[in-house]
Coordinates of C-alpha atoms and ligand atoms in Angstrom, one line a residue:
M120 CA 34.8 95.1 -15.1
A121 CA 35.2 91.6 -16.6
N122 CA 38.9 91.5 -15.9
K123 CA 38.9 93.1 -12.5
G124 CA 39.8 90.9 -9.5
K125 CA 37.3 90.7 -6.7
V126 CA 36.7 89.0 -3.4
D127 CA 33.5 87.2 -2.6
A128 CA 32.9 86.3 1.0
L129 CA 31.2 83.1 2.1
L130 CA 30.0 83.4 5.7
G131 CA 28.2 81.3 8.2
I132 CA 25.6 83.8 9.4
V133 CA 24.1 82.2 12.4
F134 CA 25.9 80.0 15.1
G135 CA 28.3 78.1 12.9
D136 CA 28.1 74.6 11.3
E137 CA 25.8 75.9 8.6
G138 CA 27.5 73.9 5.9
K139 CA 30.1 76.4 4.8
G140 CA 32.7 73.7 3.9
K141 CA 30.3 72.0 1.5
I142 CA 29.5 75.2 -0.3
V143 CA 33.1 76.5 -0.5
D144 CA 34.2 73.1 -2.0
W145 CA 31.3 73.4 -4.5
L146 CA 32.0 77.0 -5.4
A147 CA 35.8 76.6 -5.6
P148 CA 36.0 75.8 -9.3
R149 CA 34.6 79.3 -10.0
Y150 CA 37.4 81.0 -8.1
D151 CA 41.2 81.2 -8.4
V152 CA 42.0 81.5 -4.7
V153 CA 40.3 80.2 -1.5
A154 CA 41.3 82.0 1.7
R155 CA 40.5 81.6 5.3
F156 CA 40.5 84.9 7.2
A157 CA 39.5 84.1 10.8
G158 CA 39.4 81.4 13.4
G159 CA 41.5 78.3 13.6
P160 CA 41.0 74.6 14.6
N161 CA 37.8 75.5 16.4
A162 CA 36.2 75.2 12.9
G163 CA 35.1 71.8 11.5
H164 CA 34.1 72.1 7.9
T165 CA 32.7 68.9 6.4
I166 CA 33.1 68.0 2.8
I167 CA 31.6 64.9 1.2
F168 CA 32.1 63.7 -2.3
G169 CA 32.5 60.4 -4.1
G170 CA 31.7 58.4 -0.9
R171 CA 34.5 60.1 1.0
K172 CA 34.3 62.5 3.9
F173 CA 36.8 65.1 5.1
V174 CA 36.6 67.5 8.1
L175 CA 38.8 70.5 7.6
R176 CA 39.8 72.7 10.5
S177 CA 42.5 75.2 9.5
I178 CA 43.0 74.4 5.9
P179 CA 40.7 76.1 3.4
S180 CA 38.0 74.0 1.8
G181 CA 39.3 74.8 -1.7
V182 CA 42.0 72.1 -1.4
F183 CA 40.0 69.5 -3.3
D184 CA 40.0 71.5 -6.4
E185 CA 43.6 70.8 -7.6
G186 CA 44.2 74.1 -9.5
K187 CA 43.5 76.5 -6.6
L188 CA 45.7 78.5 -4.4
N189 CA 44.6 78.1 -0.7
V190 CA 45.5 80.8 1.8
I191 CA 45.5 80.8 5.6
G192 CA 45.2 84.5 6.2
N193 CA 46.6 86.9 8.8
G194 CA 43.3 86.9 10.7
C195 CA 43.6 83.2 11.6
V196 CA 45.2 81.4 14.5
I197 CA 47.0 78.1 13.8
A198 CA 48.0 75.2 16.0
P199 CA 51.1 73.6 14.4
D200 CA 50.4 70.1 15.7
L201 CA 46.8 70.1 14.6
F202 CA 47.8 71.6 11.3
M203 CA 50.3 68.9 10.7
A204 CA 47.8 66.1 11.5
E205 CA 45.2 67.7 9.1
A206 CA 47.7 68.2 6.3
R207 CA 49.1 64.7 6.6
E208 CA 45.6 63.3 6.4
L209 CA 45.0 65.2 3.2
E210 CA 48.3 64.1 1.8
A211 CA 47.6 60.5 2.7
A212 CA 44.4 60.8 0.7
G213 CA 46.3 62.0 -2.3
Y214 CA 46.0 65.8 -2.0
T215 CA 49.4 67.3 -2.1
L216 CA 49.5 70.7 -0.5
A217 CA 53.0 72.1 -0.6
E218 CA 52.5 73.9 -3.8
R219 CA 49.0 75.1 -3.2
L220 CA 48.9 76.2 0.4
V221 CA 50.4 79.4 1.6
I222 CA 50.3 80.6 5.2
S223 CA 50.4 84.3 6.3
R224 CA 53.4 85.2 8.4
R225 CA 51.0 87.4 10.3
A226 CA 48.7 84.6 11.4
H227 CA 49.1 83.9 15.1
L228 CA 50.3 80.6 16.7
I229 CA 48.2 78.7 19.2
L230 CA 50.6 77.3 21.9
P231 CA 50.0 74.2 24.0
T232 CA 49.7 76.5 27.0
H233 CA 47.0 78.5 25.2
R234 CA 44.9 75.3 25.3
V235 CA 45.6 74.9 29.0
L236 CA 44.6 78.5 29.6
D237 CA 41.4 77.9 27.6
R238 CA 40.6 75.1 30.1
A239 CA 41.6 77.1 33.1
Y240 CA 39.5 80.1 32.1
E241 CA 36.5 77.9 31.4
A242 CA 36.9 76.2 34.8
A243 CA 37.2 79.6 36.5
K244 CA 34.0 80.7 34.9
G245 CA 32.1 77.7 36.3
K246 CA 28.5 77.8 35.4
D247 CA 29.1 80.8 33.2
A248 CA 31.6 78.9 31.0
V249 CA 31.4 79.6 27.3
G250 CA 31.6 75.9 26.3
T251 CA 34.6 76.6 24.0
T252 CA 36.0 74.0 21.7
G253 CA 39.1 73.9 24.0
K254 CA 41.5 74.6 21.2
G255 CA 43.0 77.7 22.8
I256 CA 41.3 80.2 20.6
G257 CA 40.4 82.8 23.2
P258 CA 43.8 82.9 24.8
A259 CA 45.6 83.0 21.5
Y260 CA 43.6 86.0 20.3
S261 CA 44.0 87.5 23.7
D262 CA 47.8 87.4 23.3
K263 CA 47.3 88.9 19.8
A264 CA 45.3 91.8 21.2
A265 CA 47.7 92.2 24.2
R266 CA 50.6 92.4 21.7
T267 CA 52.3 89.4 23.3
G268 CA 51.5 86.7 20.8
L269 CA 53.7 84.7 18.5
R270 CA 53.2 84.8 14.8
V271 CA 53.9 82.3 12.1
G272 CA 56.7 84.6 10.9
D273 CA 58.4 84.1 14.3
I274 CA 59.2 80.4 13.5
E275 CA 61.6 81.7 10.8
E276 CA 64.1 83.1 13.3
D277 CA 65.1 82.6 17.0
F278 CA 62.0 80.7 17.6
E279 CA 63.0 78.6 20.6
A280 CA 63.7 81.7 22.8
K281 CA 60.5 83.4 21.8
Y282 CA 58.5 80.3 22.5
R283 CA 60.1 79.7 25.9
Q284 CA 59.4 83.3 26.9
L285 CA 55.7 83.2 26.0
K286 CA 55.3 79.7 27.6
A287 CA 56.8 81.0 30.8
R288 CA 54.4 83.9 30.8
H289 CA 51.5 81.4 30.4
E290 CA 52.8 79.2 33.2
Q291 CA 52.9 82.2 35.5
I292 CA 49.3 83.0 34.7
L293 CA 48.3 79.4 35.3
A294 CA 50.2 79.3 38.6
D295 CA 48.4 82.6 39.7
L296 CA 45.1 80.9 38.8
G297 CA 46.1 77.9 40.9
F298 CA 45.7 75.8 37.8
T299 CA 48.7 73.5 38.1
S300 CA 47.4 70.0 37.3
Y301 CA 48.4 69.9 33.6
D302 CA 51.2 68.1 31.7
I303 CA 51.9 69.3 28.2
A304 CA 55.2 67.3 27.7
Q305 CA 53.9 65.0 25.1
E306 CA 51.7 67.6 23.4
E307 CA 54.6 70.0 23.3
A308 CA 56.9 67.5 21.6
L309 CA 54.3 67.0 18.9
W310 CA 53.6 70.8 18.7
L311 CA 57.3 71.5 18.1
E312 CA 57.4 68.8 15.4
G313 CA 54.4 70.6 13.9
V314 CA 56.4 73.9 13.9
D315 CA 59.1 72.1 12.0
Y316 CA 56.6 70.6 9.6
M317 CA 55.1 74.1 8.9
R318 CA 58.5 75.2 7.7
R319 CA 58.0 73.0 4.6
F320 CA 55.2 75.3 3.5
R321 CA 55.4 78.6 2.0
L322 CA 55.1 81.2 4.8
A323 CA 54.5 84.5 3.1
D324 CA 53.2 88.0 3.2
T325 CA 49.9 86.7 1.8
E326 CA 48.3 90.1 2.1
A327 CA 50.5 91.4 -0.7
E328 CA 50.2 88.2 -2.6
V329 CA 46.4 88.3 -2.5
N330 CA 46.3 91.9 -3.6
R331 CA 48.7 91.2 -6.5
L332 CA 46.5 88.3 -7.6
L333 CA 43.5 90.7 -7.5
S334 CA 45.3 93.2 -9.6
E335 CA 45.8 90.5 -12.1
G336 CA 42.1 90.0 -12.3
K337 CA 41.9 86.9 -10.1
H338 CA 38.8 85.9 -8.1
V339 CA 39.2 85.2 -4.4
L340 CA 36.6 83.3 -2.2
A341 CA 37.0 84.3 1.4
E342 CA 35.9 81.3 3.5
G343 CA 34.3 82.2 6.8
A344 CA 34.6 80.1 10.0
Q345 CA 32.1 80.0 12.9
G346 CA 29.1 82.2 12.4
S347 CA 28.0 85.8 12.7
L348 CA 26.4 85.4 16.1
L349 CA 29.7 84.0 17.4
D350 CA 31.5 87.2 16.2
I351 CA 33.6 88.9 18.9
D352 CA 31.7 92.2 18.3
H353 CA 28.4 91.3 16.7
G354 CA 27.7 87.9 18.4
T355 CA 26.0 87.0 21.6
Y356 CA 28.9 88.3 23.8
P357 CA 30.4 86.8 26.0
F358 CA 29.1 83.5 24.5
V359 CA 31.1 84.0 21.3
S360 CA 34.4 83.0 19.7
S361 CA 37.3 85.5 19.7
S362 CA 37.6 86.5 16.1
S363 CA 35.8 88.7 13.6
T364 CA 33.7 86.2 11.7
T365 CA 31.6 88.8 9.9
A366 CA 32.2 90.5 6.6
G367 CA 34.5 93.2 8.1
G368 CA 36.8 90.3 9.2
V369 CA 37.5 89.6 5.5
C370 CA 39.2 93.0 5.1
T371 CA 41.2 92.8 8.3
G372 CA 41.8 89.0 8.1
L373 CA 43.2 89.1 4.6
G374 CA 44.4 92.6 4.1
V375 CA 42.0 93.5 1.3
A376 CA 40.2 96.8 0.9
P377 CA 36.4 97.0 1.4
G378 CA 35.9 98.1 -2.2
K379 CA 37.3 94.8 -3.4
I380 CA 34.4 92.8 -1.8
D381 CA 31.7 92.0 -4.2
R382 CA 29.3 89.2 -3.4
V383 CA 28.6 88.1 0.2
W384 CA 27.2 84.6 0.4
G385 CA 25.3 84.1 3.6
V386 CA 25.0 80.4 4.5
F387 CA 22.3 79.3 6.9
K388 CA 20.4 76.1 7.8
A389 CA 16.6 75.8 7.2
Y390 CA 16.4 75.4 11.0
S391 CA 18.7 76.5 13.8
T392 CA 21.5 74.9 15.8
R393 CA 24.0 76.1 18.4
V394 CA 26.8 74.3 20.1
G395 CA 28.2 75.5 23.4
A396 CA 26.6 77.8 26.0
G397 CA 24.7 81.1 25.6
P398 CA 21.2 82.3 24.9
F399 CA 19.3 80.6 22.1
P400 CA 15.7 81.8 22.0
V401 CA 14.5 79.2 19.5
E402 CA 16.0 76.2 21.4
L403 CA 13.6 73.3 21.6
F404 CA 13.8 71.1 24.7
D405 CA 11.1 68.7 23.5
A406 CA 10.9 65.7 21.1
T407 CA 10.9 68.0 18.1
G408 CA 14.3 69.2 19.1
D409 CA 15.5 65.6 19.4
T410 CA 14.1 64.8 16.0
L411 CA 15.9 67.7 14.4
R412 CA 19.1 66.6 16.0
D413 CA 18.7 62.9 15.0
I414 CA 17.7 63.6 11.4
G415 CA 20.2 66.4 11.0
H416 CA 23.0 64.4 12.7
E417 CA 23.6 67.5 14.8
Y418 CA 26.7 66.5 16.7
G419 CA 29.7 68.7 16.6
A420 CA 32.3 68.0 13.9
V421 CA 35.2 69.1 16.3
T422 CA 34.1 68.1 19.8
G423 CA 31.2 65.6 19.1
R424 CA 29.0 67.5 21.5
N425 CA 25.2 67.6 20.9
R426 CA 24.2 70.6 19.0
R427 CA 21.2 72.5 20.5
C428 CA 18.4 72.6 17.9
G429 CA 15.3 74.7 17.1
W430 CA 13.3 76.2 14.3
L431 CA 14.6 78.9 11.9
D432 CA 15.2 82.3 13.5
L433 CA 14.4 85.2 11.2
V434 CA 15.3 87.7 13.9
A435 CA 18.9 86.4 14.0
L436 CA 19.0 86.0 10.2
K437 CA 17.9 89.5 9.5
Y438 CA 20.5 90.9 11.9
A439 CA 23.3 88.9 10.3
I440 CA 22.2 89.9 6.8
M441 CA 22.4 93.5 8.0
V442 CA 25.9 93.4 9.6
N443 CA 27.3 91.4 6.7
G444 CA 25.6 93.0 3.7
V445 CA 24.6 89.5 2.5
T446 CA 23.8 89.6 -1.3
D447 CA 22.9 85.9 -1.7
L448 CA 21.6 83.4 0.8
V449 CA 22.5 79.7 0.7
M450 CA 19.9 77.5 2.5
M451 CA 21.3 74.2 3.8
K452 CA 19.8 71.1 5.1
S453 CA 16.2 71.7 4.2
D454 CA 15.9 68.0 3.7
V455 CA 16.0 67.6 7.5
L456 CA 12.5 69.1 7.5
D457 CA 11.1 66.7 5.0
T458 CA 9.0 64.7 7.5
F459 CA 7.5 67.5 9.5
P460 CA 3.8 68.1 8.9
V461 CA 4.1 71.7 10.3
I462 CA 7.2 73.8 10.2
K463 CA 7.6 76.8 12.5
V464 CA 9.6 79.9 11.9
C465 CA 10.5 82.4 14.6
T466 CA 9.5 85.9 13.5
A467 CA 10.0 87.9 16.7
Y468 CA 11.1 87.5 20.3
R469 CA 8.9 88.2 23.4
K470 CA 9.9 89.0 27.0
G471 CA 6.9 89.7 29.2
D472 CA 4.9 92.4 27.4
A473 CA 7.8 93.4 25.1
V474 CA 8.0 92.1 21.6
T475 CA 10.8 92.7 19.2
S476 CA 11.7 91.7 15.7
T477 CA 15.2 93.1 15.8
L478 CA 18.0 91.5 17.7
P479 CA 18.2 92.7 21.3
Y480 CA 21.4 93.6 23.1
D481 CA 21.2 90.5 25.2
L482 CA 19.2 87.5 24.1
T483 CA 18.8 86.1 27.6
G484 CA 15.2 85.6 28.6
W485 CA 13.6 86.3 25.2
E486 CA 11.2 83.6 23.9
A487 CA 10.5 82.9 20.3
V488 CA 7.3 84.0 18.6
Y489 CA 6.4 81.6 15.8
E490 CA 4.5 81.5 12.6
E491 CA 3.5 78.1 11.2
L492 CA 3.9 76.9 7.6
P493 CA 2.8 73.6 6.1
G494 CA 5.5 71.0 5.7
W495 CA 6.0 69.2 2.4
Q496 CA 6.3 65.6 3.8
T497 CA 8.1 64.3 0.8
P498 CA 11.8 63.3 0.5
T499 CA 13.8 66.0 -1.2
D500 CA 17.3 64.7 -0.8
G501 CA 17.2 63.1 -4.3
L502 CA 16.0 66.2 -6.1
R503 CA 18.4 68.2 -8.3
R504 CA 16.1 70.7 -10.0
E505 CA 14.1 73.5 -8.5
E506 CA 11.2 72.6 -10.8
D507 CA 10.9 69.3 -8.9
F508 CA 10.6 70.8 -5.5
P509 CA 7.2 70.2 -3.8
K510 CA 5.0 73.2 -3.6
A511 CA 5.1 73.6 0.2
F512 CA 8.9 73.6 0.0
R513 CA 8.9 76.3 -2.6
N514 CA 6.5 78.3 -0.4
Y515 CA 8.9 77.9 2.5
I516 CA 11.8 79.3 0.3
A517 CA 9.6 82.2 -0.9
Y518 CA 8.4 82.9 2.6
V519 CA 12.0 83.3 3.9
E520 CA 13.1 85.4 1.0
R521 CA 10.1 87.7 1.5
A522 CA 10.8 88.0 5.2
V523 CA 14.5 88.9 4.9
G524 CA 14.5 90.6 1.5
V525 CA 17.5 88.7 0.1
P526 CA 17.3 86.0 -2.6
I527 CA 18.1 82.4 -1.7
S528 CA 20.4 81.7 -4.6
I529 CA 21.5 78.1 -3.7
V530 CA 19.7 75.3 -1.9
S531 CA 21.4 72.2 -0.5
V532 CA 19.3 69.1 0.0
S533 CA 21.9 66.5 1.2
P534 CA 25.5 66.5 2.4
D535 CA 26.9 65.4 -1.0
R536 CA 28.7 67.9 -3.2
D537 CA 26.2 67.1 -6.0
A538 CA 23.1 67.9 -4.0
T539 CA 23.5 71.7 -4.6
I540 CA 20.8 73.4 -6.5
V541 CA 21.3 76.8 -8.1
R542 CA 18.0 78.5 -8.4
R543 CA 16.9 80.2 -11.6
A544 CA 17.0 83.6 -9.9
A545 CA 20.7 83.1 -9.4
A546 CA 21.6 81.9 -12.9
A547 CA 24.1 84.8 -13.1
M548 CA 26.2 83.1 -10.5
A549 CA 27.4 80.5 -13.0
N550 CA 29.8 83.3 -14.1
P551 CA 30.8 85.1 -11.0
Ligands
GDP247 P1 30.5 74.1 8.5 O1 31.2 74.2 9.8 O2 29.6 75.3 8.3 O3 31.3 73.8 7.3 O4 29.4 72.9 8.8 P2 29.7 71.5 9.4 O5 30.5 70.6 8.5 O6 30.2 71.6 10.8 O7 28.2 70.9 9.6 C1 27.4 70.7 8.5 C2 26.9 69.3 8.5 O8 25.8 69.2 7.7 C3 28.0 68.3 7.9 O9 27.9 67.1 8.6 C4 27.6 68.2 6.5 O10 28.0 67.0 5.9 C5 26.1 68.3 6.6 N1 25.4 68.9 5.4 C6 25.8 69.9 4.6 N2 24.8 70.2 3.7 C7 23.7 69.4 4.0 C8 22.4 69.2 3.5 O11 22.0 70.0 2.6 N3 21.6 68.3 4.0 C9 22.0 67.5 5.1 N4 21.2 66.6 5.5 N5 23.3 67.6 5.6 C10 24.1 68.5 5.1
IMO248 P1 32.5 76.2 12.2 O1 33.5 77.0 11.4 C1 30.0 76.1 15.8 C2 31.6 77.9 19.4 C3 31.9 77.0 20.6 C4 31.7 78.0 21.8 C5 32.1 79.3 21.2 C6 33.6 79.7 21.6 O2 32.7 74.7 12.2 O3 31.2 76.7 12.0 P2 36.0 78.8 20.9 O4 36.6 77.5 20.9 O5 35.9 79.4 19.5 O6 36.6 79.8 21.9 O7 34.4 78.6 21.3 O8 32.0 79.2 19.8 N1 32.2 77.6 18.1 C7 31.6 77.0 17.1 N2 30.3 76.6 17.0 N3 30.8 76.0 14.7 C8 32.1 76.5 14.8 O9 32.9 76.5 13.8 C9 32.5 77.0 16.1 N4 33.7 77.5 16.5 C10 33.5 77.9 17.8 O10 31.1 75.9 20.6 O11 30.3 78.0 22.0
MG249 MG1 31.5 73.1 11.6

């Protein structure tokens, strides 16, 4: 087995923004390839080290580890103008990408008119709007499913004509919707410059390339975006994103067989957040929710919106562990709970007389049922060894592990790369 290649998946398993970027960056030295398999610039993955901060959107979080190949897989959607801005920022910071970044020809393009459509559809939904990131994600994946989309491979030949055709189709839809007050002239010029910029990169059949690397015994880390409850199939539909963010998406979004997947890292926060609309049973509307937001700096990395906050939701966590086959949990941001005398954990949902501890079809109207645990009321962000964790903090970890039946292998206690603690139980991880 030692020489056999494998894919490990690292997934956000709740509503996104769990801290995936930080952990991918930290794990990257243990892998040969880091690959994004879903989503696009709706993602905002924050990485902090050496006093510097980066927020990645489409580019995998393995780019700070110089020796790694980074792949934008076929399951992704990519906006050339935003990709150009992101890549230029990294290059300006000294991270050259050309040799180390490869983009699947089968990934789909987000057009400027997809972003207008995103706004138009949201406006049409009115009070039922999803609260999207406005990056054109839904419309781009709609075109993919409708078999009308443009793919990265299309920029290699006769691109102008294909672009004009799809743009005209979008303009027609917008006219039919009566959504005419938009001007994309400036945006389009930058977008076309982005298309040209993308041609400098290696556009390839990454599916074959990843499989070849696996047959050579290489290890691939599949970097998830968004979270399991935002998955198009398994999330809180229709308040979801438009891609397969769960483990199955790794196979379709990279072209790897299920048998190649080994470890599934499930990243979650020690409490809950959600950005955008949709049911959220653990949401706190009181001062505690504000405190979690303030201490956790819970403002969106992409849109700057307030993230809705609440206590940890074990109902959602167990569901996500089930649909993803999570083998190892990664608990983030427990330091945000450092000052609370009592910490609550949602163990079930209640609606009228009905109580459930499994995720219902529709979360609307369900209220959280809590258990209370004592807080540790000690700063933990400076701790780097499990032995130094306060007893109540260890109890919290053990409580969650017992409740969900999966080990918490890594704990993160501050945004910095170094504040990542591998627990004894996961010592085997040092050699994945
Ligand atoms: P991602 O989308 O899953 O990569 O997560 P985001 O980057 O959107 O949001 C996570 C936020 O939490 C970022 O601002 C990180 O810098 C920060 N963060 C990550 N880990 C920790 C941690 O252990 N403690 C604290 N306090 N912040 C963290
Ligand atoms: P990362 O990878 C948190 C949410 C949006 C909205 C819904 C649909 O940083 O964890 P979309 O623009 O995808 O059509 O929006 O999904 N959303 C995210 N929330 N983190 C993300 O990504 C998200 N990407 C999309 O807020 O509710
Ligand atoms: Mg994010």
